[in-house]
Amino acid sequence: MMAAAETGELLAARSQMAVTLGFHIVFACLGVGLPVLMLVAERRYLRTGDEVWREVARRWSLAFAVLFAVGAVSGTVLSFELGLLWPQFMGTFGSVISLPFTLEGFAFFLEGIFVGIYLYGWDRLSPRVHWWSGMPIALSGVASAWFVVTANAWMNQPRGFTMVDGRVVDANPLRAMLNPATWSQTMHMIVAAYMVTGFLVAMVYAGAALRGRDTAYVRRALALGLVMGAVFAPIQVFVGDWSARVVARTQPVKFAAMEGIAVTEPGAPLRFGPISIPHGAALLLHGDPDAVIPGLDAVPASERPPDAMVHVAFQVMVAVGFGLAFVALWSGWSWWRRRRLPDRRAYRWALIAAGPAAVVALEAGWVVTEVGRQPWIAQGVMRTTEAVTAAPAIRWIFLVVAAGYVALAASTVMVLRILARRPMREESRVG
Amino acid sequence: MSAELFILGVMTAGVTLYAVLGGADFGGGVWEFNTALRAPAEERALIYRAIGPVWEANHVWLIFVIVGLWSGFPPAFAGLTQALWLPLFLALGGIVFRGASYAFRSQMAGHLRQETLWGGVFALASTAAPFFLGASAGAIASGLEVDTSGHFSGSYLTGWISPTSIFGAFFAVGVCAYLAAVYLTREAAMRKAETLTSRWRLRALVTGAWVGVMAAAGIVLVARDAPDVWEGFKERAWPLIIVSAVSGLMSLAASWRRRWTLAAVTAAGAVGAVVSGWALAQYPLLVPPNLTIDAAKASSTVLTTMAWSIVAGAVLLVPALVLLFSLFKGSGPLERADP
C-alpha cells in the first residue's frame, strides 16, 4: 500500500519523533527530579542555618531555570508534533486520550507559574514561603509525568472506546486513562526520572571531587544527588520487572522481541548477550520451566516489530539498571559500615559513568516501548503507516530539526558549564 | 450551555490571554532588534526583567488551547496540523529558540559574547513565533480546504498563503511590539526610571497608532478575502470591533496623559477584543469554509469530562495566576527581581 518514497517519509517522521522525544525526556526527568533536590537542600538550610545548603539550592535553581525552559519548549514541540506528524492518529483518537492531556495542561500550568514565583522570589518572599512556593513545582512535575505517560500507556493498551466506520464513538476517557499498562508504565517512568536526576547530579560533583575540588559544597551536592539515585535504583529493579511482566501479559509480541524469542515453544531460554540459559525465560515469567511463551512467530511477519533493535535496547536497559543498582548498594554499604562514601578513584569513576548510563537506560527503555509496539501506533487498532502525515519533505524538516536540537543541546551544556564556573561564597569553597 | 460551547469559550479566552500576555513577551523580543544595537544596558535589562517571572506561565496558554482542540475537536486539529504544517513548524522553531535563548541570555549577564549571541537569537525567534502564528491565524480566517472529517486536500506548500495570512503575520508582530511597549512603559514608570519611561511611552504611542492603522486596513482585507469571518462580523461580532477601536483610542490617550495602568489595560482590551471577536465571527465554523463545531466535536462523554476537569483545574489555576501576577506585575514596590 505504501510506495517506497512514502516509506522514507515515514522513517523520517518516526526519526523526528524519536529525536524530539529522546531530547525532551531528559529535560522532563530533570524537571521532575531537580525540584525535589532543591527543596531538600533549601530545607536543610532552613533547619540548620547552614549557608552552604542555601548556596546549593540557589545554584541549582539557576541551572533549573535553564533546564526547565528548554524542557518546556521542547515539550511544546511534542504536543504540536502529535498532529504535525501523526494527524490521522490524533484526528481519530485525540478525544479518547483527552483526559490525561487536559489534566496535564493544568499541571504544567501550575508548574510554570510556581517556577516563576520560586526562581524570582528568593529575595521577595520570606524564606519559609519561598520554600513552600517550590512545593507545587515538585508535585506538578510528577503529576505531569504521570498524566503524559498514561497517554503513552494507552497507545500500548488502547481501551475505553468503540470504533464504527473508522470513527470513535462512545469514548470513555477515564477508562482510556486507566488502561492495563498505566500503572506499571507510569511508575517505571517516574522512578526512572528520579534515578536519572540523582545520577546526573552525582556525576557532576563526582567529577569535581575527582579534579580535587573536594569542598563542603561539592560533598553535600554529591551526597544529595547520590541519595536520590541510590534510593530509586534498587526500587527500579522491581518496578522494571513488574513492567516487563505486564508487557508479557498485554503485548506478547513486544515481549518476544525484548527477550529475543523467535519461536513459540515450551521452555523458552533466557537470552542475555552471548549467554543463553535454557528454560530461563519460562521459569522467570511463569515459575514453570516448561511454560509456553509466545514467540515472534505467533503473529504474521507484517505485525512484528524490528526485533533485533528491541532486543538490544532491552538488554542495554536491564544491564545498566543492574549496574546502577550495584553502584547504589556499593554506596549504601560503605555508608553503613564507615559513615562515609568510598573515596577510591574507581568509585568516583563509577559515579561519573552512572550519569550518562542512566540516560542511556532511559533512552533504551523508550526504544523498547516505542519500537517494540511497531507496526502499530495504537496497539492492534491503528498502524503507524495509517497515522503518518502526507505532508511532503518531512525528511528535510527532520534534518533541520535534528540540526537545531544538536545546537540546542550543545548550547545548554555550554551555558550550564559557564554557570558552574561562577564563583562561590566563601564558606562553600572551603574543604 | 452545552459542554462544547463552554470548552470553546475557555479556548477563546486562552487564545485571547495568550495574545495579550504571551504576545507582550514576544514583543519584548521584537524590540530587542532595536534595543540590542544601541540601547544602554538598563533599557535591555528592563525587557528581560519584565518577561522573566511570567513568560513560562504565559506560554502555557498555547499548549492549553492546542490540547483543548485535539481533545474536544479532533478532526479540526488533524485538519489544521496538516494544512498549516509549514507555518506551525516555523512557529515552533521560534518558540523553542525564544524560550531557550531567553533562559540562556538571562543567566549569562556579564558575558558579553554570550549576551550578544543569545540576545540576537532571542530577537529573531521572538519575531518568528508571532509572525508564523499570525500567518496561521490569518490562513484559518481566509479558509482552508479541510473537509468535515478533518482531511486536508489543498496544497501542503502554498495552501496556507493568502492575503489574510500575510496580513496576519505582520499584524501579529505589530500587536506584540505594541503591547510590549505599553506594558514596559508602565514597568519603567513603576521603577521610577524617567528616561526609560519617556522612551517607551514614545514607542507605545507610535506603534499604537501604526497598529491601529493596520487594524483598520485589516477590516477591508477581511471583507474581501475572508468572507465567512466577514459575514460573522457583520452579523454578530461587530460590537467587538467597536470595543477594540474605543479601547485602542483610550489606550493612546492614556499613554499620552501618562496613566500607565489604564493604558496597559485598554491596550490589552483592544487586542483581546479583536481576538475574541474573530472567534465569535467565525462561529459556528471551526475551520472555514467547511468544518463546523458540530461536525468536529467529540462525543458528549468526552466533552462533559473535559468541561468538569477544566472547572476543577481552574480552582487551582486561578488563585495561582493571581498570586503570580500580583507578586510580579502588581503596583507594589519593585526591587531587584533577578533570580
PDB file of C-alpha atoms in Angstrom, chain A residues 159-333:
ATOM      1  CA  ARG A 159      -9.136   0.997  25.875  1.00  0.00           C
ATOM      2  CA  GLY A 160     -12.287   2.966  26.532  1.00  0.00           C
ATOM      3  CA  PHE A 161     -13.824   3.446  23.067  1.00  0.00           C
ATOM      4  CA  THR A 162     -15.706   1.714  20.264  1.00  0.00           C
ATOM      5  CA  MET A 163     -14.980   2.188  16.582  1.00  0.00           C
ATOM      6  CA  VAL A 164     -17.689   2.473  13.942  1.00  0.00           C
ATOM      7  CA  ASP A 165     -16.581   3.047  10.322  1.00  0.00           C
ATOM      8  CA  GLY A 166     -13.147   4.270  11.414  1.00  0.00           C
ATOM      9  CA  ARG A 167     -14.604   6.872  13.761  1.00  0.00           C
ATOM     10  CA  VAL A 168     -14.538   6.695  17.525  1.00  0.00           C
ATOM     11  CA  VAL A 169     -17.921   6.518  19.161  1.00  0.00           C
ATOM     12  CA  ASP A 170     -18.692   6.079  22.809  1.00  0.00           C
ATOM     13  CA  ALA A 171     -15.328   7.197  24.196  1.00  0.00           C
ATOM     14  CA  ASN A 172     -14.752   6.759  27.901  1.00  0.00           C
ATOM     15  CA  PRO A 173     -11.751   8.972  28.770  1.00  0.00           C
ATOM     16  CA  LEU A 174     -11.389   7.652  32.310  1.00  0.00           C
ATOM     17  CA  ARG A 175     -11.217   4.023  31.195  1.00  0.00           C
ATOM     18  CA  ALA A 176      -8.765   5.050  28.491  1.00  0.00           C
ATOM     19  CA  MET A 177      -6.555   6.780  31.036  1.00  0.00           C
ATOM     20  CA  LEU A 178      -6.628   3.854  33.476  1.00  0.00           C
ATOM     21  CA  ASN A 179      -5.737   1.129  30.979  1.00  0.00           C
ATOM     22  CA  PRO A 180      -3.890  -2.101  31.863  1.00  0.00           C
ATOM     23  CA  ALA A 181      -0.456  -0.616  31.049  1.00  0.00           C
ATOM     24  CA  THR A 182      -0.980   2.599  33.026  1.00  0.00           C
ATOM     25  CA  TRP A 183       0.245   1.748  36.499  1.00  0.00           C
ATOM     26  CA  SER A 184       3.403  -0.180  35.708  1.00  0.00           C
ATOM     27  CA  GLN A 185       4.427   2.197  32.933  1.00  0.00           C
ATOM     28  CA  THR A 186       3.878   5.420  34.896  1.00  0.00           C
ATOM     29  CA  MET A 187       5.682   4.078  37.961  1.00  0.00           C
ATOM     30  CA  HIS A 188       8.579   2.829  35.829  1.00  0.00           C
ATOM     31  CA  MET A 189       8.927   6.294  34.255  1.00  0.00           C
ATOM     32  CA  ILE A 190       8.634   8.291  37.477  1.00  0.00           C
ATOM     33  CA  VAL A 191      11.205   6.127  39.263  1.00  0.00           C
ATOM     34  CA  ALA A 192      13.428   6.499  36.184  1.00  0.00           C
ATOM     35  CA  ALA A 193      13.061  10.293  36.357  1.00  0.00           C
ATOM     36  CA  TYR A 194      14.329  10.381  39.944  1.00  0.00           C
ATOM     37  CA  MET A 195      17.143   7.961  39.108  1.00  0.00           C
ATOM     38  CA  VAL A 196      18.303   9.932  36.090  1.00  0.00           C
ATOM     39  CA  THR A 197      18.259  13.198  38.035  1.00  0.00           C
ATOM     40  CA  GLY A 198      20.078  11.706  41.011  1.00  0.00           C
ATOM     41  CA  PHE A 199      22.838  10.082  38.992  1.00  0.00           C
ATOM     42  CA  LEU A 200      23.307  13.090  36.692  1.00  0.00           C
ATOM     43  CA  VAL A 201      23.733  15.368  39.706  1.00  0.00           C
ATOM     44  CA  ALA A 202      26.100  12.866  41.358  1.00  0.00           C
ATOM     45  CA  MET A 203      28.075  12.678  38.106  1.00  0.00           C
ATOM     46  CA  VAL A 204      28.694  16.443  38.056  1.00  0.00           C
ATOM     47  CA  TYR A 205      30.066  16.525  41.604  1.00  0.00           C
ATOM     48  CA  ALA A 206      31.961  13.249  41.407  1.00  0.00           C
ATOM     49  CA  GLY A 207      33.805  14.890  38.511  1.00  0.00           C
ATOM     50  CA  ALA A 208      34.540  17.935  40.667  1.00  0.00           C
ATOM     51  CA  ALA A 209      35.754  15.716  43.516  1.00  0.00           C
ATOM     52  CA  LEU A 210      37.983  13.768  41.164  1.00  0.00           C
ATOM     53  CA  ARG A 211      39.576  17.029  39.993  1.00  0.00           C
ATOM     54  CA  GLY A 212      40.473  17.771  43.604  1.00  0.00           C
ATOM     55  CA  ARG A 213      37.640  20.191  44.390  1.00  0.00           C
ATOM     56  CA  ASP A 214      36.552  18.307  47.473  1.00  0.00           C
ATOM     57  CA  THR A 215      34.763  21.226  49.155  1.00  0.00           C
ATOM     58  CA  ALA A 216      31.826  21.301  51.565  1.00  0.00           C
ATOM     59  CA  TYR A 217      29.630  22.367  48.674  1.00  0.00           C
ATOM     60  CA  VAL A 218      30.723  19.507  46.435  1.00  0.00           C
ATOM     61  CA  ARG A 219      30.344  16.893  49.184  1.00  0.00           C
ATOM     62  CA  ARG A 220      26.821  17.964  50.042  1.00  0.00           C
ATOM     63  CA  ALA A 221      25.660  18.312  46.460  1.00  0.00           C
ATOM     64  CA  LEU A 222      27.140  14.917  45.609  1.00  0.00           C
ATOM     65  CA  ALA A 223      25.550  13.242  48.606  1.00  0.00           C
ATOM     66  CA  LEU A 224      22.136  14.685  47.854  1.00  0.00           C
ATOM     67  CA  GLY A 225      22.126  13.589  44.224  1.00  0.00           C
ATOM     68  CA  LEU A 226      23.516  10.204  45.080  1.00  0.00           C
ATOM     69  CA  VAL A 227      20.906   9.548  47.769  1.00  0.00           C
ATOM     70  CA  MET A 228      18.152  10.119  45.222  1.00  0.00           C
ATOM     71  CA  GLY A 229      19.773   7.858  42.641  1.00  0.00           C
ATOM     72  CA  ALA A 230      20.711   5.180  45.155  1.00  0.00           C
ATOM     73  CA  VAL A 231      17.274   5.026  46.744  1.00  0.00           C
ATOM     74  CA  PHE A 232      15.468   4.606  43.455  1.00  0.00           C
ATOM     75  CA  ALA A 233      17.925   2.348  41.579  1.00  0.00           C
ATOM     76  CA  PRO A 234      17.151  -0.821  43.603  1.00  0.00           C
ATOM     77  CA  ILE A 235      13.425   0.012  43.529  1.00  0.00           C
ATOM     78  CA  GLN A 236      13.628   0.245  39.752  1.00  0.00           C
ATOM     79  CA  VAL A 237      14.823  -3.360  39.514  1.00  0.00           C
ATOM     80  CA  PHE A 238      11.480  -4.463  40.929  1.00  0.00           C
ATOM     81  CA  VAL A 239       9.338  -1.894  39.115  1.00  0.00           C
ATOM     82  CA  GLY A 240      11.074  -2.828  35.868  1.00  0.00           C
ATOM     83  CA  ASP A 241      10.365  -6.486  36.474  1.00  0.00           C
ATOM     84  CA  TRP A 242       6.708  -5.664  37.110  1.00  0.00           C
ATOM     85  CA  SER A 243       6.645  -3.599  33.902  1.00  0.00           C
ATOM     86  CA  ALA A 244       8.103  -6.472  31.855  1.00  0.00           C
ATOM     87  CA  ARG A 245       5.513  -8.878  33.276  1.00  0.00           C
ATOM     88  CA  VAL A 246       2.693  -6.517  32.306  1.00  0.00           C
ATOM     89  CA  VAL A 247       4.147  -6.302  28.797  1.00  0.00           C
ATOM     90  CA  ALA A 248       4.378 -10.125  28.628  1.00  0.00           C
ATOM     91  CA  ARG A 249       0.702 -10.364  29.529  1.00  0.00           C
ATOM     92  CA  THR A 250      -0.646  -7.478  27.433  1.00  0.00           C
ATOM     93  CA  GLN A 251       1.805  -7.204  24.499  1.00  0.00           C
ATOM     94  CA  PRO A 252       3.246 -10.694  23.949  1.00  0.00           C
ATOM     95  CA  VAL A 253       4.827  -9.748  20.622  1.00  0.00           C
ATOM     96  CA  LYS A 254       6.711  -6.835  22.144  1.00  0.00           C
ATOM     97  CA  PHE A 255       7.808  -9.164  24.943  1.00  0.00           C
ATOM     98  CA  ALA A 256       9.024 -11.771  22.474  1.00  0.00           C
ATOM     99  CA  ALA A 257      11.080  -9.081  20.730  1.00  0.00           C
ATOM    100  CA  MET A 258      12.508  -7.876  24.029  1.00  0.00           C
ATOM    101  CA  GLU A 259      13.591 -11.360  25.074  1.00  0.00           C
ATOM    102  CA  GLY A 260      14.573 -12.471  21.589  1.00  0.00           C
ATOM    103  CA  ILE A 261      12.071 -15.345  21.491  1.00  0.00           C
ATOM    104  CA  ALA A 262      11.564 -16.198  17.833  1.00  0.00           C
ATOM    105  CA  VAL A 263       9.580 -19.409  18.084  1.00  0.00           C
ATOM    106  CA  THR A 264       6.639 -20.291  20.278  1.00  0.00           C
ATOM    107  CA  GLU A 265       7.708 -23.339  22.251  1.00  0.00           C
ATOM    108  CA  PRO A 266       7.663 -24.694  25.757  1.00  0.00           C
ATOM    109  CA  GLY A 267      10.626 -23.767  27.976  1.00  0.00           C
ATOM    110  CA  ALA A 268      11.937 -20.648  26.206  1.00  0.00           C
ATOM    111  CA  PRO A 269      15.527 -19.851  27.189  1.00  0.00           C
ATOM    112  CA  LEU A 270      16.634 -16.575  28.757  1.00  0.00           C
ATOM    113  CA  ARG A 271      18.983 -14.878  26.315  1.00  0.00           C
ATOM    114  CA  PHE A 272      21.343 -12.226  27.543  1.00  0.00           C
ATOM    115  CA  GLY A 273      24.124 -11.111  25.248  1.00  0.00           C
ATOM    116  CA  PRO A 274      26.014 -14.264  24.262  1.00  0.00           C
ATOM    117  CA  ILE A 275      24.581 -16.214  27.196  1.00  0.00           C
ATOM    118  CA  SER A 276      21.515 -18.404  26.872  1.00  0.00           C
ATOM    119  CA  ILE A 277      20.031 -20.030  29.959  1.00  0.00           C
ATOM    120  CA  PRO A 278      17.813 -22.977  28.964  1.00  0.00           C
ATOM    121  CA  HIS A 279      14.234 -22.648  30.225  1.00  0.00           C
ATOM    122  CA  GLY A 280      15.240 -19.332  31.818  1.00  0.00           C
ATOM    123  CA  ALA A 281      12.568 -17.070  30.359  1.00  0.00           C
ATOM    124  CA  ALA A 282       9.816 -19.605  31.020  1.00  0.00           C
ATOM    125  CA  LEU A 283      10.958 -20.081  34.600  1.00  0.00           C
ATOM    126  CA  LEU A 284      11.330 -16.350  35.264  1.00  0.00           C
ATOM    127  CA  LEU A 285       7.998 -15.406  33.763  1.00  0.00           C
ATOM    128  CA  HIS A 286       5.756 -18.261  34.814  1.00  0.00           C
ATOM    129  CA  GLY A 287       7.714 -20.097  37.510  1.00  0.00           C
ATOM    130  CA  ASP A 288       7.449 -23.179  35.298  1.00  0.00           C
ATOM    131  CA  PRO A 289      10.482 -24.310  33.246  1.00  0.00           C
ATOM    132  CA  ASP A 290       8.241 -25.767  30.543  1.00  0.00           C
ATOM    133  CA  ALA A 291       5.741 -22.905  30.259  1.00  0.00           C
ATOM    134  CA  VAL A 292       4.905 -21.778  26.736  1.00  0.00           C
ATOM    135  CA  ILE A 293       5.809 -18.193  25.864  1.00  0.00           C
ATOM    136  CA  PRO A 294       4.501 -16.846  22.545  1.00  0.00           C
ATOM    137  CA  GLY A 295       7.348 -16.090  20.151  1.00  0.00           C
ATOM    138  CA  LEU A 296       7.503 -13.630  17.257  1.00  0.00           C
ATOM    139  CA  ASP A 297       6.047 -16.366  15.047  1.00  0.00           C
ATOM    140  CA  ALA A 298       2.740 -16.043  16.912  1.00  0.00           C
ATOM    141  CA  VAL A 299       1.803 -13.196  14.555  1.00  0.00           C
ATOM    142  CA  PRO A 300       2.314 -12.705  10.810  1.00  0.00           C
ATOM    143  CA  ALA A 301       5.560 -11.014   9.770  1.00  0.00           C
ATOM    144  CA  SER A 302       3.661  -7.814   8.951  1.00  0.00           C
ATOM    145  CA  GLU A 303       2.770  -7.418  12.629  1.00  0.00           C
ATOM    146  CA  ARG A 304       6.251  -7.913  14.077  1.00  0.00           C
ATOM    147  CA  PRO A 305       8.480  -5.081  15.306  1.00  0.00           C
ATOM    148  CA  PRO A 306      12.148  -4.731  14.274  1.00  0.00           C
ATOM    149  CA  ASP A 307      13.064  -7.309  16.899  1.00  0.00           C
ATOM    150  CA  ALA A 308      16.868  -7.043  16.919  1.00  0.00           C
ATOM    151  CA  MET A 309      16.725  -3.371  17.881  1.00  0.00           C
ATOM    152  CA  VAL A 310      14.180  -4.025  20.616  1.00  0.00           C
ATOM    153  CA  HIS A 311      16.181  -6.957  21.979  1.00  0.00           C
ATOM    154  CA  VAL A 312      19.426  -4.974  22.128  1.00  0.00           C
ATOM    155  CA  ALA A 313      17.749  -1.936  23.682  1.00  0.00           C
ATOM    156  CA  PHE A 314      16.079  -4.103  26.307  1.00  0.00           C
ATOM    157  CA  GLN A 315      19.331  -5.778  27.270  1.00  0.00           C
ATOM    158  CA  VAL A 316      21.127  -2.444  27.478  1.00  0.00           C
ATOM    159  CA  MET A 317      18.411  -1.098  29.771  1.00  0.00           C
ATOM    160  CA  VAL A 318      18.479  -4.155  32.021  1.00  0.00           C
ATOM    161  CA  ALA A 319      22.280  -4.268  32.180  1.00  0.00           C
ATOM    162  CA  VAL A 320      22.517  -0.565  33.063  1.00  0.00           C
ATOM    163  CA  GLY A 321      19.701  -0.948  35.581  1.00  0.00           C
ATOM    164  CA  PHE A 322      21.580  -3.671  37.441  1.00  0.00           C
ATOM    165  CA  GLY A 323      24.816  -1.680  37.174  1.00  0.00           C
ATOM    166  CA  LEU A 324      23.165   1.341  38.774  1.00  0.00           C
ATOM    167  CA  ALA A 325      21.654  -0.827  41.489  1.00  0.00           C
ATOM    168  CA  PHE A 326      25.182  -2.114  42.152  1.00  0.00           C
ATOM    169  CA  VAL A 327      26.515   1.456  42.477  1.00  0.00           C
ATOM    170  CA  ALA A 328      23.669   2.154  44.889  1.00  0.00           C
ATOM    171  CA  LEU A 329      24.499  -0.894  47.023  1.00  0.00           C
ATOM    172  CA  TRP A 330      28.217  -0.061  46.965  1.00  0.00           C
ATOM    173  CA  SER A 331      27.458   3.448  48.243  1.00  0.00           C
ATOM    174  CA  GLY A 332      24.963   2.198  50.810  1.00  0.00           C
ATOM    175  CA  TRP A 333      27.325  -0.497  52.112  1.00  0.00           C
TER     176      TRP A 333
END
